[in-house]
Short mmCIF file of C-alpha atoms and ligand atoms in Angstrom, two decimals:
data_model
loop_
_atom_site.label_atom_id
_atom_site.label_comp_id
_atom_site.label_asym_id
_atom_site.label_seq_id
_atom_site.Cartn_x
_atom_site.Cartn_y
_atom_site.Cartn_z
CA UNK A 44 -2.13 -10.05 -69.81
CA UNK A 45 -1.13 -11.33 -73.24
CA UNK A 46 -3.57 -14.23 -72.96
CA UNK A 47 -6.55 -12.45 -71.45
CA UNK A 48 -9.34 -14.87 -72.48
CA UNK A 49 -11.90 -12.09 -72.85
CA UNK A 50 -10.00 -10.62 -75.79
CA UNK A 51 -10.42 -13.62 -78.07
CA UNK A 52 -13.99 -14.12 -76.89
CA UNK A 53 -15.17 -10.53 -77.30
CA UNK A 54 -13.15 -8.50 -79.79
CA UNK A 55 -14.43 -8.58 -83.37
CA UNK A 56 -12.24 -10.84 -85.51
CA UNK A 57 -11.73 -8.20 -88.19
CA UNK A 58 -10.50 -5.75 -85.52
CA UNK A 59 -8.36 -8.37 -83.83
CA UNK A 60 -6.62 -9.07 -87.15
CA UNK A 61 -5.58 -5.41 -87.54
CA UNK A 62 -2.52 -3.68 -86.26
CA UNK A 63 -3.15 -0.14 -84.98
CA UNK A 64 -2.30 2.76 -87.33
CA UNK A 65 1.44 3.04 -87.06
CA UNK A 66 3.02 6.47 -86.73
CA UNK A 67 6.81 6.20 -86.69
CA UNK A 68 8.59 8.12 -83.95
CA UNK A 69 10.53 10.83 -85.75
CA UNK A 70 12.78 11.58 -82.76
CA UNK A 71 15.46 13.94 -84.00
CA UNK A 72 14.93 13.09 -87.67
CA UNK A 73 14.03 15.75 -90.22
CA UNK A 74 10.32 14.96 -90.41
CA UNK A 75 9.13 14.84 -94.00
CA UNK A 76 6.66 11.95 -93.78
CA UNK A 77 3.32 13.45 -92.77
CA UNK A 78 2.61 16.50 -94.96
CA UNK A 79 2.98 18.90 -92.06
CA UNK A 80 3.66 22.58 -92.67
CA UNK A 81 7.19 23.22 -91.30
CA UNK A 82 6.47 26.84 -90.40
CA UNK A 83 5.09 28.12 -87.11
CA UNK A 84 3.31 31.33 -86.24
CA UNK A 85 5.67 34.30 -85.83
CA UNK A 86 6.67 34.99 -82.20
CA UNK A 87 4.49 38.05 -81.68
CA UNK A 88 1.41 36.14 -82.87
CA UNK A 89 2.33 33.21 -80.65
CA UNK A 90 2.28 35.57 -77.67
CA UNK A 91 -1.20 36.86 -78.57
CA UNK A 92 -2.40 33.30 -79.08
CA UNK A 93 -1.18 32.28 -75.63
CA UNK A 94 -3.16 35.14 -74.11
CA UNK A 95 -6.33 33.89 -75.81
CA UNK A 96 -5.67 30.40 -74.52
CA UNK A 97 -5.15 31.79 -71.03
CA UNK A 98 -8.68 33.19 -71.12
CA UNK A 99 -10.33 29.94 -72.22
CA UNK A 100 -12.73 28.45 -69.66
CA UNK A 101 -11.22 25.00 -69.20
CA UNK A 102 -13.78 24.19 -66.51
CA UNK A 103 -16.64 24.55 -69.02
CA UNK A 104 -17.62 22.33 -71.90
CA UNK A 105 -16.81 23.97 -75.22
CA UNK A 106 -19.55 25.53 -77.38
CA UNK A 107 -21.09 22.33 -78.82
CA UNK A 108 -21.75 23.94 -82.19
CA UNK A 109 -18.53 26.03 -82.24
CA UNK A 110 -20.55 28.97 -83.54
CA UNK A 111 -17.79 31.58 -83.56
CA UNK A 112 -15.28 29.27 -85.21
CA UNK A 113 -17.79 28.33 -87.90
CA UNK A 114 -18.50 32.00 -88.55
CA UNK A 115 -14.79 32.63 -88.92
CA UNK A 116 -14.32 29.66 -91.28
CA UNK A 117 -17.28 30.82 -93.33
CA UNK A 118 -15.72 34.24 -93.79
CA UNK A 119 -12.10 33.26 -94.34
CA UNK A 120 -12.76 30.21 -96.53
CA UNK A 121 -15.50 31.97 -98.52
CA UNK A 122 -18.14 29.32 -97.87
CA UNK A 123 -21.18 29.94 -100.09
CA UNK A 124 -23.95 31.58 -98.00
CA UNK A 125 -26.54 28.84 -98.57
CA UNK A 126 -24.11 26.04 -97.66
CA UNK A 127 -23.80 24.69 -94.11
CA UNK A 128 -20.68 23.71 -92.15
CA UNK A 129 -20.02 20.64 -90.02
CA UNK A 130 -16.85 20.40 -87.92
CA UNK A 131 -14.86 17.30 -87.10
CA UNK A 132 -11.94 16.33 -84.89
CA UNK A 133 -9.80 16.25 -88.02
CA UNK A 134 -11.39 15.35 -91.33
CA UNK A 135 -10.78 11.74 -90.28
CA UNK A 136 -13.72 12.17 -87.91
CA UNK A 137 -15.86 13.63 -90.68
CA UNK A 138 -15.14 10.57 -92.83
CA UNK A 139 -16.29 8.50 -89.87
CA UNK A 140 -19.51 10.53 -89.43
CA UNK A 141 -20.35 10.22 -93.13
CA UNK A 142 -19.79 6.47 -93.21
CA UNK A 143 -21.64 5.87 -89.92
CA UNK A 144 -24.65 7.82 -91.17
CA UNK A 145 -24.74 5.96 -94.50
CA UNK A 146 -23.96 2.49 -93.08
CA UNK A 147 -27.19 0.79 -94.15
CA UNK A 148 -27.05 -2.98 -94.60
CA UNK A 149 -25.27 -3.66 -97.88
CA UNK A 150 -24.00 -0.08 -98.28
CA UNK A 151 -20.73 0.31 -100.18
CA UNK A 152 -17.99 2.92 -99.81
CA UNK A 153 -15.88 3.50 -102.93
CA UNK A 154 -12.63 5.33 -103.64
CA UNK A 155 -9.91 5.28 -106.28
CA UNK A 156 -6.68 3.54 -105.29
CA UNK A 157 -4.00 4.22 -104.38
CA UNK A 158 -5.77 6.76 -102.20
CA UNK A 159 -6.14 7.96 -98.65
CA UNK A 160 -6.13 4.86 -96.43
CA UNK A 161 -8.67 6.09 -93.88
CA UNK A 162 -11.62 5.66 -96.29
CA UNK A 163 -10.97 1.93 -96.26
CA UNK A 164 -10.04 1.66 -92.58
CA UNK A 165 -13.10 3.55 -91.31
CA UNK A 166 -15.35 1.47 -93.59
CA UNK A 167 -13.94 -1.60 -91.91
CA UNK A 168 -14.44 -0.10 -88.43
CA UNK A 169 -18.09 0.59 -89.35
CA UNK A 170 -18.59 -2.85 -90.97
CA UNK A 171 -19.34 -1.28 -94.33
CA UNK A 172 -18.05 -2.87 -97.55
CA UNK A 173 -15.30 -0.93 -99.26
CA UNK A 174 -14.43 -1.09 -102.96
CA UNK A 175 -11.16 0.40 -104.23
CA UNK A 176 -10.98 1.19 -107.94
CA UNK A 177 -7.47 1.23 -109.43
CA UNK A 178 -6.28 4.47 -110.99
CA UNK A 179 -4.91 4.52 -114.53
CA UNK A 180 -1.12 4.21 -114.85
CA UNK A 181 -0.76 8.00 -115.07
CA UNK A 182 -2.76 8.31 -111.78
CA UNK A 183 -5.78 9.78 -113.54
CA UNK A 184 -9.22 8.33 -112.83
CA UNK A 185 -9.73 5.24 -114.97
CA UNK A 186 -13.20 6.27 -116.08
CA UNK A 187 -14.08 2.94 -117.69
CA UNK A 188 -13.22 1.16 -114.44
CA UNK A 189 -14.97 3.83 -112.34
CA UNK A 190 -18.21 3.69 -114.36
CA UNK A 191 -18.19 -0.10 -114.25
CA UNK A 192 -17.53 -0.24 -110.50
CA UNK A 193 -20.20 2.37 -109.82
CA UNK A 194 -22.76 0.51 -111.88
CA UNK A 195 -21.87 -2.82 -110.29
CA UNK A 196 -21.61 -1.76 -106.63
CA UNK A 197 -23.99 1.23 -106.46
CA UNK A 198 -21.86 2.94 -103.78
CA UNK A 199 -23.60 4.96 -101.08
CA UNK A 200 -20.57 7.24 -101.04
CA UNK A 201 -17.52 7.84 -103.25
CA UNK A 202 -14.52 9.67 -101.81
CA UNK A 203 -12.36 11.63 -104.27
CA UNK A 204 -9.29 13.28 -102.79
CA UNK A 205 -8.53 16.36 -104.90
CA UNK A 206 -5.53 16.45 -105.18
CA UNK A 207 -5.06 12.77 -104.44
CA UNK A 208 -2.86 11.41 -101.65
CA UNK A 209 -0.33 9.74 -102.16
CA UNK A 210 -0.06 10.48 -105.89
CA UNK A 211 -0.32 14.28 -105.59
CA UNK A 212 -2.19 14.85 -108.85
CA UNK A 213 -5.51 16.56 -109.48
CA UNK A 214 -8.10 14.42 -111.22
CA UNK A 215 -9.54 16.08 -114.33
CA UNK A 216 -12.57 18.17 -113.45
CA UNK A 217 -14.50 16.57 -116.33
CA UNK A 218 -13.87 13.13 -114.82
CA UNK A 219 -15.09 14.27 -111.40
CA UNK A 220 -18.24 15.66 -113.00
CA UNK A 221 -18.69 12.34 -114.80
CA UNK A 222 -18.40 10.46 -111.48
CA UNK A 223 -20.92 12.84 -109.90
CA UNK A 224 -23.34 12.33 -112.78
CA UNK A 225 -23.00 8.53 -112.65
CA UNK A 226 -22.99 8.15 -108.85
CA UNK A 227 -26.20 6.85 -107.29
CA UNK A 228 -25.02 8.20 -103.93
CA UNK A 229 -22.97 10.93 -102.29
CA UNK A 230 -19.64 12.14 -103.71
CA UNK A 231 -17.25 13.63 -101.16
CA UNK A 232 -14.58 15.88 -102.65
CA UNK A 233 -11.75 15.69 -100.11
CA UNK A 234 -9.83 18.96 -100.41
CA UNK A 235 -7.22 18.35 -97.70
CA UNK A 236 -4.58 20.01 -99.90
CA UNK A 237 -6.61 22.91 -101.22
CA UNK A 238 -4.07 25.58 -100.12
CA UNK A 239 -1.49 24.00 -102.39
CA UNK A 240 -3.82 23.19 -105.28
CA UNK A 241 -5.61 26.52 -105.53
CA UNK A 242 -8.68 24.83 -107.00
CA UNK A 243 -11.88 23.90 -105.20
CA UNK A 244 -15.40 22.56 -105.58
CA UNK A 245 -16.59 24.68 -102.68
CA UNK A 246 -18.59 27.02 -104.91
CA UNK A 247 -20.29 24.13 -106.65
CA UNK A 248 -21.76 22.24 -103.67
CA UNK A 249 -25.13 23.83 -104.35
CA UNK A 250 -25.20 22.68 -107.97
CA UNK A 251 -25.56 19.04 -107.01
CA UNK A 252 -27.73 17.25 -104.44
CA UNK A 253 -25.06 14.57 -104.05
CA UNK A 254 -21.84 16.54 -103.51
CA UNK A 255 -20.13 17.78 -100.35
CA UNK A 256 -16.63 19.21 -99.88
CA UNK A 257 -14.40 18.16 -97.01
CA UNK A 258 -11.36 20.08 -95.82
CA UNK A 259 -8.87 20.17 -92.97
CA UNK A 260 -6.54 22.74 -91.43
CA UNK A 261 -3.95 19.99 -90.86
CA UNK A 262 -1.88 20.36 -94.00
CA UNK A 263 -1.81 24.14 -93.95
CA UNK A 264 -0.10 24.64 -90.60
CA UNK A 265 -2.46 23.53 -87.83
CA UNK A 266 -2.14 19.73 -87.73
CA UNK A 267 -1.91 19.77 -83.93
CA UNK A 268 -5.40 21.24 -83.57
CA UNK A 269 -7.27 18.35 -85.21
CA UNK A 270 -9.89 20.32 -87.10
CA UNK A 271 -11.67 19.34 -90.27
CA UNK A 272 -14.79 20.79 -91.85
CA UNK A 273 -17.46 19.68 -94.24
CA UNK A 274 -19.18 22.15 -96.55
CA UNK A 275 -22.50 21.01 -97.95
CA UNK A 276 -26.21 21.58 -98.10
CA UNK A 277 -28.02 22.03 -94.76
CA UNK A 278 -29.85 18.75 -95.44
CA UNK A 279 -26.61 16.70 -95.55
CA UNK A 280 -25.05 18.53 -92.60
CA UNK A 281 -28.20 18.05 -90.48
CA UNK A 282 -28.03 14.30 -90.90
CA UNK A 283 -24.28 13.96 -90.31
CA UNK A 284 -24.61 16.24 -87.30
CA UNK A 285 -26.78 13.60 -85.63
CA UNK A 286 -23.87 11.16 -85.34
CA UNK A 287 -21.41 13.84 -84.23
CA UNK A 288 -20.36 13.53 -80.59
CA UNK A 289 -21.60 16.66 -78.77
CA UNK A 290 -18.29 18.31 -77.84
CA UNK A 291 -16.03 16.96 -80.57
CA UNK A 292 -14.15 20.24 -81.05
CA UNK A 293 -12.43 21.03 -77.77
CA UNK A 294 -12.10 24.54 -76.42
CA UNK A 295 -8.36 24.84 -77.06
CA UNK A 296 -8.91 23.94 -80.71
CA UNK A 297 -11.82 26.38 -81.02
CA UNK A 298 -9.87 29.25 -79.50
CA UNK A 299 -6.65 28.46 -81.40
CA UNK A 300 -8.32 27.97 -84.78
CA UNK A 301 -10.32 31.18 -84.44
CA UNK A 302 -7.10 33.00 -83.67
CA UNK A 303 -5.13 31.41 -86.51
CA UNK A 304 -7.90 32.14 -89.01
CA UNK A 305 -7.84 35.80 -87.99
CA UNK A 306 -4.26 35.71 -89.23
CA UNK A 307 -4.89 33.51 -92.22
CA UNK A 308 -2.68 35.74 -94.39
CA UNK A 309 0.29 34.26 -92.51
CA UNK A 310 -0.82 30.71 -93.35
CA UNK A 311 -1.45 31.75 -96.95
CA UNK A 312 2.09 33.14 -97.26
CA UNK A 313 3.49 29.91 -95.81
CA UNK A 314 1.51 27.90 -98.37
CA UNK A 315 2.87 30.13 -101.13
CA UNK A 316 6.46 29.46 -100.00
CA UNK A 317 5.75 25.74 -99.97
CA UNK A 318 4.26 25.87 -103.48
CA UNK A 319 7.37 27.68 -104.67
CA UNK A 320 9.65 25.17 -102.97
CA UNK A 321 7.64 22.35 -104.54
CA UNK A 322 8.48 23.53 -108.06
CA UNK A 323 12.19 23.74 -107.23
CA UNK A 324 12.19 20.35 -105.51
CA UNK A 325 10.38 18.63 -108.39
CA UNK A 326 12.84 20.04 -110.94
CA UNK A 327 15.85 19.00 -108.87
CA UNK A 328 14.47 15.51 -108.31
CA UNK A 329 13.76 14.99 -111.99
CA UNK A 330 17.28 16.12 -112.88
CA UNK A 331 18.71 13.33 -110.69
CA UNK A 332 19.61 10.15 -112.58
CA UNK A 333 17.57 7.19 -111.37
CA UNK A 334 14.75 9.34 -109.99
CA UNK A 335 11.33 9.91 -111.52
CA UNK A 336 9.26 12.49 -109.67
CA UNK A 337 5.58 13.04 -110.39
CA UNK A 338 3.94 16.46 -110.69
CA UNK A 339 2.07 17.49 -107.54
CA UNK A 340 -0.68 19.94 -106.64
CA UNK A 341 -0.17 19.15 -102.94
CA UNK A 342 2.58 19.77 -100.36
CA UNK A 343 4.30 16.48 -101.06
CA UNK A 344 5.98 14.80 -103.99
CA UNK A 345 5.76 11.14 -104.97
CA UNK A 346 8.87 9.81 -106.68
CA UNK A 347 10.17 6.53 -107.97
CA UNK A 348 13.65 5.07 -107.56
CA UNK A 349 15.09 1.67 -108.42
CA UNK A 350 15.15 0.40 -104.82
CA UNK A 351 12.77 2.31 -102.55
CA UNK A 352 13.48 0.23 -99.43
CA UNK A 353 17.21 0.88 -99.70
CA UNK A 354 16.76 4.61 -100.32
CA UNK A 355 14.24 4.92 -97.48
CA UNK A 356 16.58 3.23 -94.99
CA UNK A 357 19.60 5.17 -96.14
CA UNK A 358 17.73 8.47 -95.74
CA UNK A 359 16.65 7.46 -92.27
CA UNK A 360 20.20 6.61 -91.33
CA UNK A 361 21.21 10.04 -92.56
CA UNK A 362 18.56 11.64 -90.35
CA UNK A 363 15.71 12.20 -92.82
CA UNK A 364 12.30 10.55 -92.42
CA UNK A 365 10.06 10.26 -95.49
CA UNK A 366 7.28 7.78 -96.33
CA UNK A 367 8.02 4.51 -98.03
CA UNK A 368 5.08 3.68 -100.32
CA UNK A 369 6.70 0.54 -101.72
CA UNK A 370 4.92 -1.85 -99.30
CA UNK A 371 1.57 -0.76 -100.83
CA UNK A 372 2.69 -2.36 -104.11
CA UNK A 373 1.01 -1.94 -107.50
CA UNK A 374 1.70 1.43 -109.13
CA UNK A 375 3.47 2.51 -105.94
CA UNK A 376 6.17 -0.10 -106.30
CA UNK A 377 9.54 1.54 -105.52
CA UNK A 378 7.81 4.84 -104.78
CA UNK A 379 8.57 7.20 -101.91
CA UNK A 380 6.66 10.25 -100.73
CA UNK A 381 8.33 13.34 -99.34
CA UNK A 382 6.71 16.38 -97.73
CA UNK A 383 7.76 19.73 -99.22
CA UNK A 384 9.31 21.73 -96.40
CA UNK A 385 11.60 24.72 -95.84
CA UNK A 386 14.41 25.28 -98.37
CA UNK A 387 16.89 24.07 -95.69
CA UNK A 388 15.02 20.82 -94.95
CA UNK A 389 14.42 20.19 -98.65
CA UNK A 390 18.16 20.57 -99.22
CA UNK A 391 18.94 18.18 -96.36
CA UNK A 392 16.61 15.68 -98.01
CA UNK A 393 18.19 16.17 -101.45
CA UNK A 394 21.73 15.79 -100.05
CA UNK A 395 20.76 12.59 -98.27
CA UNK A 396 18.99 11.28 -101.38
CA UNK A 397 22.01 11.99 -103.56
CA UNK A 398 24.21 10.09 -101.11
CA UNK A 399 21.76 7.17 -101.06
CA UNK A 400 21.57 6.57 -104.80
C1 PLP B 525 -4.27 14.15 -94.30
C2 PLP B 525 -5.51 13.82 -95.05
C3 PLP B 525 -6.76 13.81 -94.41
C4 PLP B 525 -6.90 13.83 -92.90
O1 PLP B 525 -6.83 15.04 -92.37
P1 PLP B 525 -7.05 15.30 -90.81
O2 PLP B 525 -7.90 16.52 -90.80
O3 PLP B 525 -5.68 15.54 -90.26
O4 PLP B 525 -7.74 14.13 -90.19
C5 PLP B 525 -7.89 13.59 -95.17
N1 PLP B 525 -7.81 13.36 -96.48
C6 PLP B 525 -6.63 13.32 -97.13
C7 PLP B 525 -6.61 13.04 -98.59
C8 PLP B 525 -5.44 13.54 -96.43
O5 PLP B 525 -4.27 13.44 -97.07
#
């Protein structure tokens, strides 16, 4: 029904003009494009996990407030006692809840760019204006540009990914504090990569009326569960909770996440291996002629070559899938992003890269 007349008549023009978020099929490729943790739970834990799943009541709706899971997150992630938690089906859904709740007429969403694309996409879905503020050439926050954009657009919410995706760097804490002080609205510190950065604003959410911290379990080994969480004052969480769909965290995710968090030491050790591998990978990349790799506090590395399209395609032909950032343009011209993985997969990537240059 390519020419179904209802489509043109009914679908919003701005939606019609989009193409759906494209996730390449990795097939048998070594998958280093999506910041996934390459490690799984050890076999004996997998067995225990399956038993828990076997006891889940699939015929019942899940606990709408996911009480036990929240308790577990609170304990393991050391959430400050006077802060509240809000769970999302991935932090993508939390971004959506925040923007929906703040989508007054004329409201503006702001984020530094290049940044995480969902801030912009979800703004569009919610018909909220989005303003991207270019980063400085060294990927730090351009504070002159930020202050100007804030004063001009008076954003209802500013998203700061800390560390930033796709650049991998941590913005200076002083700059974040400056943004918070200048912002007329909410500042969301997006800590998707906190296990690899080992820094956090989580203990500071009570210092400011306009700061919340957002996290996800995706990058630290549980991407398949789709679980994100917001840490903030009860007053913010109460409002965002009103736009949350009642059973957004399904029972399999609740049971699995509770189990995984009981064994968080395993995930922590995996993160430590990845941090170690990151250092080695960065050094090796920077020793390669024709490659400039940027320091990273996340589980990926952004690097520049002379012809990113050619390198990307050559790697793919050699069985390694990374992310080509070149189409984004600007400071990402000829840049590629690779997920830090196991020593074996990192080596496979390096071998393929060497052959491609
Ligand atoms: C991956 C990522 C997310 C999304 O995480 P999900 O919980 O998987 O939806 C959010 N923010 C940043 C900066 C990310 O890189």
